[in-house]
Tab-separated table of C-alpha atoms (C1' of nucleotides) in Angstrom:
chain	number	residue	atom	x	y	z
R	1	MET	CA	25.651	-15.300	-1.663
R	2	GLY	CA	23.504	-12.880	-3.580
R	3	ARG	CA	20.281	-13.634	-5.303
R	4	SER	CA	20.326	-14.501	-8.934
R	5	PRO	CA	18.612	-11.930	-11.114
R	6	CYS	CA	14.978	-12.638	-11.855
R	7	CYS	CA	15.742	-12.575	-15.561
R	8	GLU	CA	18.436	-11.905	-18.086
R	9	LYS	CA	18.688	-8.152	-17.869
R	10	ALA	CA	21.071	-7.722	-20.763
R	11	HIS	CA	18.396	-8.495	-23.321
R	12	THR	CA	15.302	-6.946	-21.806
R	13	ASN	CA	13.515	-3.739	-22.584
R	14	LYS	CA	12.965	-1.221	-19.853
R	15	GLY	CA	10.807	1.825	-19.468
R	16	ALA	CA	7.343	2.499	-20.780
R	17	TRP	CA	5.445	-0.287	-22.453
R	18	THR	CA	4.492	0.060	-26.087
R	19	LYS	CA	1.074	-0.718	-27.490
R	20	GLU	CA	2.516	-3.716	-29.268
R	21	GLU	CA	3.991	-5.107	-26.062
R	22	ASP	CA	0.690	-4.632	-24.288
R	23	ASP	CA	-1.135	-6.428	-27.072
R	24	ARG	CA	1.276	-9.321	-26.974
R	25	LEU	CA	0.944	-9.679	-23.233
R	26	ILE	CA	-2.841	-9.473	-23.310
R	27	ALA	CA	-3.063	-11.980	-26.141
R	28	TYR	CA	-0.775	-14.422	-24.384
R	29	ILE	CA	-2.594	-14.267	-21.068
R	30	ARG	CA	-5.966	-14.564	-22.788
R	31	ALA	CA	-4.734	-17.691	-24.507
R	32	HIS	CA	-2.809	-19.291	-21.667
R	33	GLY	CA	-3.901	-17.551	-18.500
R	34	GLU	CA	-1.680	-16.164	-15.794
R	35	GLY	CA	0.994	-18.663	-15.056
R	36	CYS	CA	4.727	-18.760	-14.746
R	37	TRP	CA	5.825	-15.163	-15.065
R	38	ARG	CA	9.440	-16.127	-15.442
R	39	SER	CA	8.840	-18.056	-18.627
R	40	LEU	CA	6.030	-15.861	-19.909
R	41	PRO	CA	8.128	-13.182	-21.645
R	42	LYS	CA	9.921	-15.688	-23.814
R	43	ALA	CA	6.753	-17.611	-24.583
R	44	ALA	CA	4.914	-14.416	-25.439
R	45	GLY	CA	7.765	-13.041	-27.505
R	46	LEU	CA	8.425	-10.154	-25.182
R	47	LEU	CA	11.815	-8.728	-24.346
R	48	ARG	CA	10.744	-7.995	-20.814
R	49	CYS	CA	11.487	-9.247	-17.356
R	50	GLY	CA	8.823	-11.566	-15.943
R	51	LYS	CA	8.308	-9.256	-13.043
R	52	SER	CA	7.736	-6.385	-15.398
R	53	CYS	CA	5.096	-8.399	-17.258
R	54	ARG	CA	3.348	-9.299	-14.052
R	55	LEU	CA	3.306	-5.694	-12.890
R	56	ARG	CA	2.043	-4.436	-16.213
R	57	TRP	CA	-0.742	-6.988	-16.283
R	58	ILE	CA	-1.808	-6.570	-12.665
R	59	ASN	CA	-1.671	-2.808	-12.582
R	60	TYR	CA	-2.843	-1.762	-16.039
R	61	LEU	CA	-3.973	-4.502	-18.361
R	62	ARG	CA	-6.269	-6.646	-16.246
R	63	PRO	CA	-9.793	-6.363	-17.645
R	64	ASP	CA	-11.416	-5.923	-14.253
R	65	LEU	CA	-9.558	-2.748	-13.400
R	66	LYS	CA	-11.541	0.355	-12.639
R	67	ARG	CA	-9.707	3.274	-14.150
R	68	GLY	CA	-10.460	6.888	-13.475
R	69	ASN	CA	-10.721	9.191	-10.526
R	70	PHE	CA	-11.244	7.967	-7.009
R	71	THR	CA	-14.612	8.768	-5.529
R	72	GLU	CA	-15.059	10.543	-2.216
R	73	GLU	CA	-16.248	7.250	-0.741
R	74	GLU	CA	-13.114	5.503	-1.928
R	75	ASP	CA	-11.014	8.310	-0.450
R	76	GLU	CA	-12.564	7.904	2.948
R	77	LEU	CA	-12.335	4.141	2.823
R	78	ILE	CA	-8.659	4.307	1.961
R	79	ILE	CA	-8.045	6.667	4.860
R	80	LYS	CA	-9.896	4.411	7.229
R	81	LEU	CA	-8.134	1.303	6.019
R	82	HIS	CA	-4.763	3.026	6.186
R	83	SER	CA	-5.445	4.087	9.756
R	84	LEU	CA	-6.015	0.458	10.535
R	85	LEU	CA	-3.516	-1.316	8.324
R	86	GLY	CA	-0.769	1.206	7.680
R	87	ASN	CA	1.102	0.977	4.398
R	88	LYS	CA	-0.252	-2.451	3.601
R	89	TRP	CA	-1.289	-1.362	0.148
R	90	SER	CA	-2.135	-4.814	-1.087
R	91	LEU	CA	-4.492	-5.368	1.838
R	92	ILE	CA	-6.073	-1.990	1.255
R	93	ALA	CA	-6.393	-2.695	-2.462
R	94	ALA	CA	-8.097	-5.980	-1.690
R	95	ARG	CA	-10.923	-3.969	-0.155
R	96	LEU	CA	-11.309	-1.708	-3.147
R	97	PRO	CA	-12.520	-3.711	-6.139
R	98	GLY	CA	-10.894	-2.681	-9.377
R	99	ARG	CA	-8.111	-0.745	-7.698
R	100	THR	CA	-4.508	-1.875	-7.478
R	101	ASP	CA	-2.045	-1.508	-4.668
R	102	ASN	CA	0.229	0.586	-6.850
R	103	GLU	CA	-2.599	2.880	-7.817
R	104	ILE	CA	-3.702	3.341	-4.228
R	105	LYS	CA	-0.135	3.893	-3.072
R	106	ASN	CA	0.386	6.595	-5.677
R	107	TYR	CA	-2.950	8.161	-4.907
R	108	TRP	CA	-2.158	8.188	-1.220
R	109	ASN	CA	1.196	9.844	-1.720
R	110	THR	CA	-0.071	12.482	-4.120
R	111	HIS	CA	-3.582	13.280	-2.877
R	112	ILE	CA	-4.622	11.836	0.430
R	113	ARG	CA	-1.484	12.715	2.342
R	114	ARG	CA	-2.005	16.346	1.468
R	115	LYS	CA	-5.701	16.110	2.191
R	116	LEU	CA	-5.021	14.829	5.696
R	117	LEU	CA	-2.335	17.413	6.315
R	118	ASN	CA	-4.829	20.098	5.338
R	119	ARG	CA	-7.190	18.652	7.895
R	120	GLY	CA	-4.443	18.886	10.478
R	121	ILE	CA	-4.041	15.141	10.665
R	122	ASP	CA	-0.719	13.384	10.535
R	123	PRO	CA	-1.059	10.950	7.619
R	124	MET	CA	1.194	8.428	9.256
R	125	THR	CA	-0.307	8.295	12.711
R	126	HIS	CA	-3.801	9.529	11.803
R	127	ARG	CA	-3.670	11.722	14.848
R	128	PRO	CA	-3.918	15.493	14.996
R	129	ILE	CA	-0.639	17.182	14.226
R	130	ASN	CA	1.135	18.569	17.287
R	131	GLU	CA	-0.857	16.393	19.604
R	132	PRO	CA	1.504	14.924	22.196
R	133	GLN	CA	1.935	11.194	21.803
R	134	PRO	CA	-0.114	9.439	24.449
R	135	GLU	CA	1.541	7.051	26.807
R	136	VAL	CA	0.836	3.618	25.480
R	137	LYS	CA	0.354	0.587	27.597
R	138	THR	CA	0.744	-2.737	25.965
R	139	ILE	CA	-2.178	-4.953	25.323
R	140	SER	CA	-1.039	-8.133	23.674
R	141	PHE	CA	-3.439	-10.004	21.478
R	142	ALA	CA	-1.045	-12.827	20.966
R	143	THR	CA	-1.075	-15.875	23.095
R	144	ALA	CA	2.232	-17.432	22.315
R	145	SER	CA	5.765	-16.867	21.245
R	146	VAL	CA	6.218	-13.595	23.044
R	147	GLU	CA	9.890	-13.319	22.305
R	148	LYS	CA	9.370	-13.779	18.611
R	149	GLU	CA	6.686	-11.160	18.596
R	150	GLU	CA	9.022	-8.755	20.344
R	151	GLU	CA	11.498	-9.288	17.582
R	152	LYS	CA	8.777	-8.564	15.084
R	153	ALA	CA	7.891	-5.402	16.933
R	154	VAL	CA	11.319	-4.006	16.238
R	155	VAL	CA	11.025	-4.295	12.525
R	156	THR	CA	7.391	-4.684	11.647
R	157	SER	CA	5.896	-1.281	12.116
R	158	SER	CA	4.738	0.248	8.891
R	159	ASN	CA	3.806	3.618	10.278
R	160	GLY	CA	7.089	4.859	11.587
R	161	PHE	CA	6.799	3.373	14.997
R	162	SER	CA	9.756	1.620	16.412
R	163	GLY	CA	8.162	-0.639	18.950
R	164	LYS	CA	11.204	-1.936	20.715
R	165	GLU	CA	12.649	1.486	21.192
R	166	ARG	CA	9.564	3.041	22.665
R	167	CYS	CA	7.684	0.114	24.087
R	168	PRO	CA	9.987	-2.763	24.945
R	169	ASP	CA	7.138	-5.136	25.582
R	170	LEU	CA	5.275	-4.072	22.532
R	171	ASN	CA	3.373	-6.599	20.522
R	172	LEU	CA	2.467	-5.413	17.084
R	173	GLU	CA	0.405	-8.376	16.104
R	174	LEU	CA	-3.125	-7.287	15.460
R	175	ARG	CA	-6.071	-9.530	15.306
R	176	ILE	CA	-9.464	-8.071	14.872
R	177	SER	CA	-12.285	-10.029	16.331
R	178	PRO	CA	-16.000	-9.483	16.370
R	179	PRO	CA	-16.675	-6.446	18.514
R	180	TYR	CA	-16.426	-6.771	22.223
R	181	GLN	CA	-19.189	-5.028	24.078
R	182	HIS	CA	-17.968	-2.451	26.542
R	183	GLN	CA	-20.444	-0.198	28.204
R	184	ASN	CA	-18.125	2.460	29.557
R	185	GLN	CA	-16.619	3.677	26.332
R	186	PRO	CA	-18.071	6.928	25.103
R	187	HIS	CA	-19.743	6.606	21.744
R	188	ASP	CA	-19.384	2.854	22.115
R	189	HIS	CA	-15.763	3.232	21.122
R	190	GLN	CA	-13.338	0.475	21.644
R	191	ILE	CA	-9.701	1.377	21.493
R	192	LEU	CA	-7.356	-1.341	20.450
R	193	LYS	CA	-3.922	-0.222	21.466
R	194	THR	CA	-1.385	-1.999	19.412
R	195	GLY	CA	1.909	-1.017	17.948
R	196	GLY	CA	1.847	2.267	19.748
R	197	ARG	CA	-1.336	3.181	17.952
R	198	ASN	CA	-4.965	3.302	18.710
R	199	PHE	CA	-7.247	1.362	16.459
R	200	THR	CA	-10.833	2.122	16.965
R	201	THR	CA	-13.566	-0.300	16.207
R	202	SER	CA	-17.128	-0.057	17.168
R	203	THR	CA	-20.171	-1.940	18.170
R	204	THR	CA	-22.180	0.689	16.387
R	205	THR	CA	-21.393	3.359	13.885
R	206	LEU	CA	-18.662	5.947	14.099
R	207	CYS	CA	-18.035	9.213	12.434
R	208	PHE	CA	-14.810	9.710	10.570
R	209	SER	CA	-12.953	11.485	13.343
R	210	CYS	CA	-13.973	8.882	15.859
R	211	SER	CA	-12.869	6.080	13.570
R	212	LEU	CA	-9.435	7.632	13.666
R	213	GLY	CA	-9.407	7.591	17.412
R	214	ILE	CA	-10.041	11.298	17.793
R	215	LEU	CA	-12.422	11.163	20.660
R	216	ASN	CA	-14.551	14.150	21.492
R	217	SER	CA	-13.481	15.810	18.321
R	218	GLU	CA	-15.409	18.843	17.270
R	219	GLU	CA	-15.929	17.083	13.982
R	220	CYS	CA	-17.510	14.147	15.697
R	221	SER	CA	-20.841	13.316	14.195
R	222	CYS	CA	-21.661	10.227	16.133
R	223	SER	CA	-24.804	11.758	17.542
R	224	ASN	CA	-23.313	11.625	21.027
R	225	GLY	CA	-23.240	7.907	21.029
R	226	THR	CA	-26.873	7.518	20.309
R	227	SER	CA	-26.462	6.215	16.818
R	228	SER	CA	-27.016	2.557	16.388
R	229	SER	CA	-26.789	1.944	12.713
R	230	SER	CA	-25.148	3.319	9.657
R	231	SER	CA	-28.494	4.159	8.249
R	232	SER	CA	-28.951	6.790	10.881
R	233	THR	CA	-25.660	8.520	10.203
R	234	GLY	CA	-24.810	7.364	6.747
R	235	TYR	CA	-21.527	6.141	8.047
R	236	ASP	CA	-20.420	2.584	7.655
R	237	PHE	CA	-17.110	2.142	9.385
R	238	LEU	CA	-14.752	0.112	7.207
R	239	GLY	CA	-17.698	-0.989	5.175
R	240	LEU	CA	-18.695	-3.542	7.736
R	241	GLU	CA	-22.310	-3.277	6.892
R	242	SER	CA	-21.906	-2.757	3.201
R	243	GLY	CA	-19.831	-5.882	2.953
R	244	VAL	CA	-16.790	-4.097	1.625
R	245	LEU	CA	-14.760	-5.258	4.550
R	246	ASP	CA	-15.121	-8.431	6.493
R	247	TYR	CA	-13.211	-7.386	9.549
R	248	ARG	CA	-13.234	-10.880	10.936
R	249	SER	CA	-10.869	-11.904	8.189
R	250	LEU	CA	-8.379	-9.150	8.811
R	251	GLU	CA	-5.125	-10.003	10.405
R	252	MET	CA	-1.971	-7.966	10.507
R	253	LYS	CA	1.306	-9.381	11.650
G	1	DA	C1'	7.077	32.675	-24.630
G	2	DA	C1'	10.364	30.332	-21.941
G	3	DA	C1'	12.129	28.419	-17.810
G	4	DA	C1'	11.373	26.563	-13.361
G	5	DA	C1'	8.742	24.200	-10.121
G	6	DG	C1'	5.303	21.102	-8.898
G	7	DC	C1'	2.474	17.192	-9.723
G	8	DA	C1'	0.939	12.598	-11.162
G	9	DC	C1'	1.759	8.123	-12.059
G	10	DA	C1'	4.113	4.256	-14.481
G	11	DA	C1'	7.832	1.433	-13.742
G	12	DC	C1'	11.823	-0.390	-11.430
G	13	DC	C1'	14.491	-2.149	-7.442
G	14	DG	C1'	15.452	-4.830	-3.672
G	15	DC	C1'	13.735	-7.395	0.113
G	16	DC	C1'	10.700	-10.932	2.074
G	17	DT	C1'	8.174	-15.219	2.148
G	18	DA	C1'	6.186	-19.594	0.875
G	19	DG	C1'	6.867	-23.654	-1.315
G	20	DA	C1'	9.575	-27.065	-3.792
G	21	DC	C1'	13.391	-29.897	-3.609
C	1	DT	C1'	16.680	-29.018	7.838
C	2	DG	C1'	18.739	-26.048	4.706
C	3	DT	C1'	18.920	-24.005	0.126
C	4	DC	C1'	16.993	-22.081	-3.867
C	5	DT	C1'	13.553	-19.770	-6.591
C	6	DA	C1'	9.225	-17.502	-8.149
C	7	DG	C1'	6.020	-14.524	-6.810
C	8	DG	C1'	4.573	-10.713	-4.156
C	9	DC	C1'	5.133	-6.427	-1.777
C	10	DG	C1'	6.440	-1.657	-0.431
C	11	DG	C1'	9.646	2.039	-1.291
C	12	DT	C1'	11.698	4.818	-4.578
C	13	DT	C1'	12.824	6.783	-9.001
C	14	DG	C1'	12.097	8.534	-13.706
C	15	DT	C1'	9.549	11.001	-16.831
C	16	DG	C1'	5.968	13.496	-18.989
C	17	DC	C1'	2.483	16.900	-18.181
C	18	DT	C1'	0.663	21.080	-16.021
C	19	DT	C1'	0.984	25.238	-13.559
C	20	DT	C1'	3.404	29.170	-11.998
C	21	DT	C1'	6.716	32.825	-12.349
DNA sequence: AAAAAGCACAACCGCCTAGAC
DNA sequence: TGTCTAGGCGGTTGTGCTTTT
């Protein structure tokens, strides 16, 4: 049994929104707030699908949107978040006030991908291109329901990893907890191996290359592990100190 | 100047999930 | 407990603009 269509498609407009449609949508939401998107088009006098109205509002009409070019800081934050979260655009967007998931997704595909490729970094794995894939041992962060998590591992990967194929006992569930102190890691790095990937977090402050798990990179600017705060390097991994990202609230399943 | 290629981004499509019943 | 639906998400496509040939 197939799904019923989200709206009556025979009598809906498609394609670019007109100024008049935008005005109607804005006026309606100002008067009634965001509510039932399914009934909104009819109530607002729009010949549009509810989904289309929602998308238009969220991505372009919301008053709190920050339009315009991405800053270098936003670029780097997106890269860092993508290295951690993969193509979870909504999660990434949640860390960038005024930016939408669609906007970030487009920006990634048109700008950042190329930028990383120019740096010699695979945009999907965030590892240097041509670097042999390291052998990955499983570290499971989950405590229960192992079989279910294995099923998830087959289908969940957002970065092109097929967990079941390459790592039968792979657990892709990621939970990020307050940093665990480990004295033997160079540069105070901690490598979270999950989903066939390395996620690097830190008890201190990391340079960009280190945050991507590129240890001992020539581009490393971690001051040989002597840095102890972002103020000394100007680097605030994932915005932990600036408050952009509360890593304790992150959870990827 | 015109055509082709490349780029940027708005919008759509289909799937997934949570919640209501 | 199972079914249905609205909302949400990520992938993909369409289209207009810009740059190159």
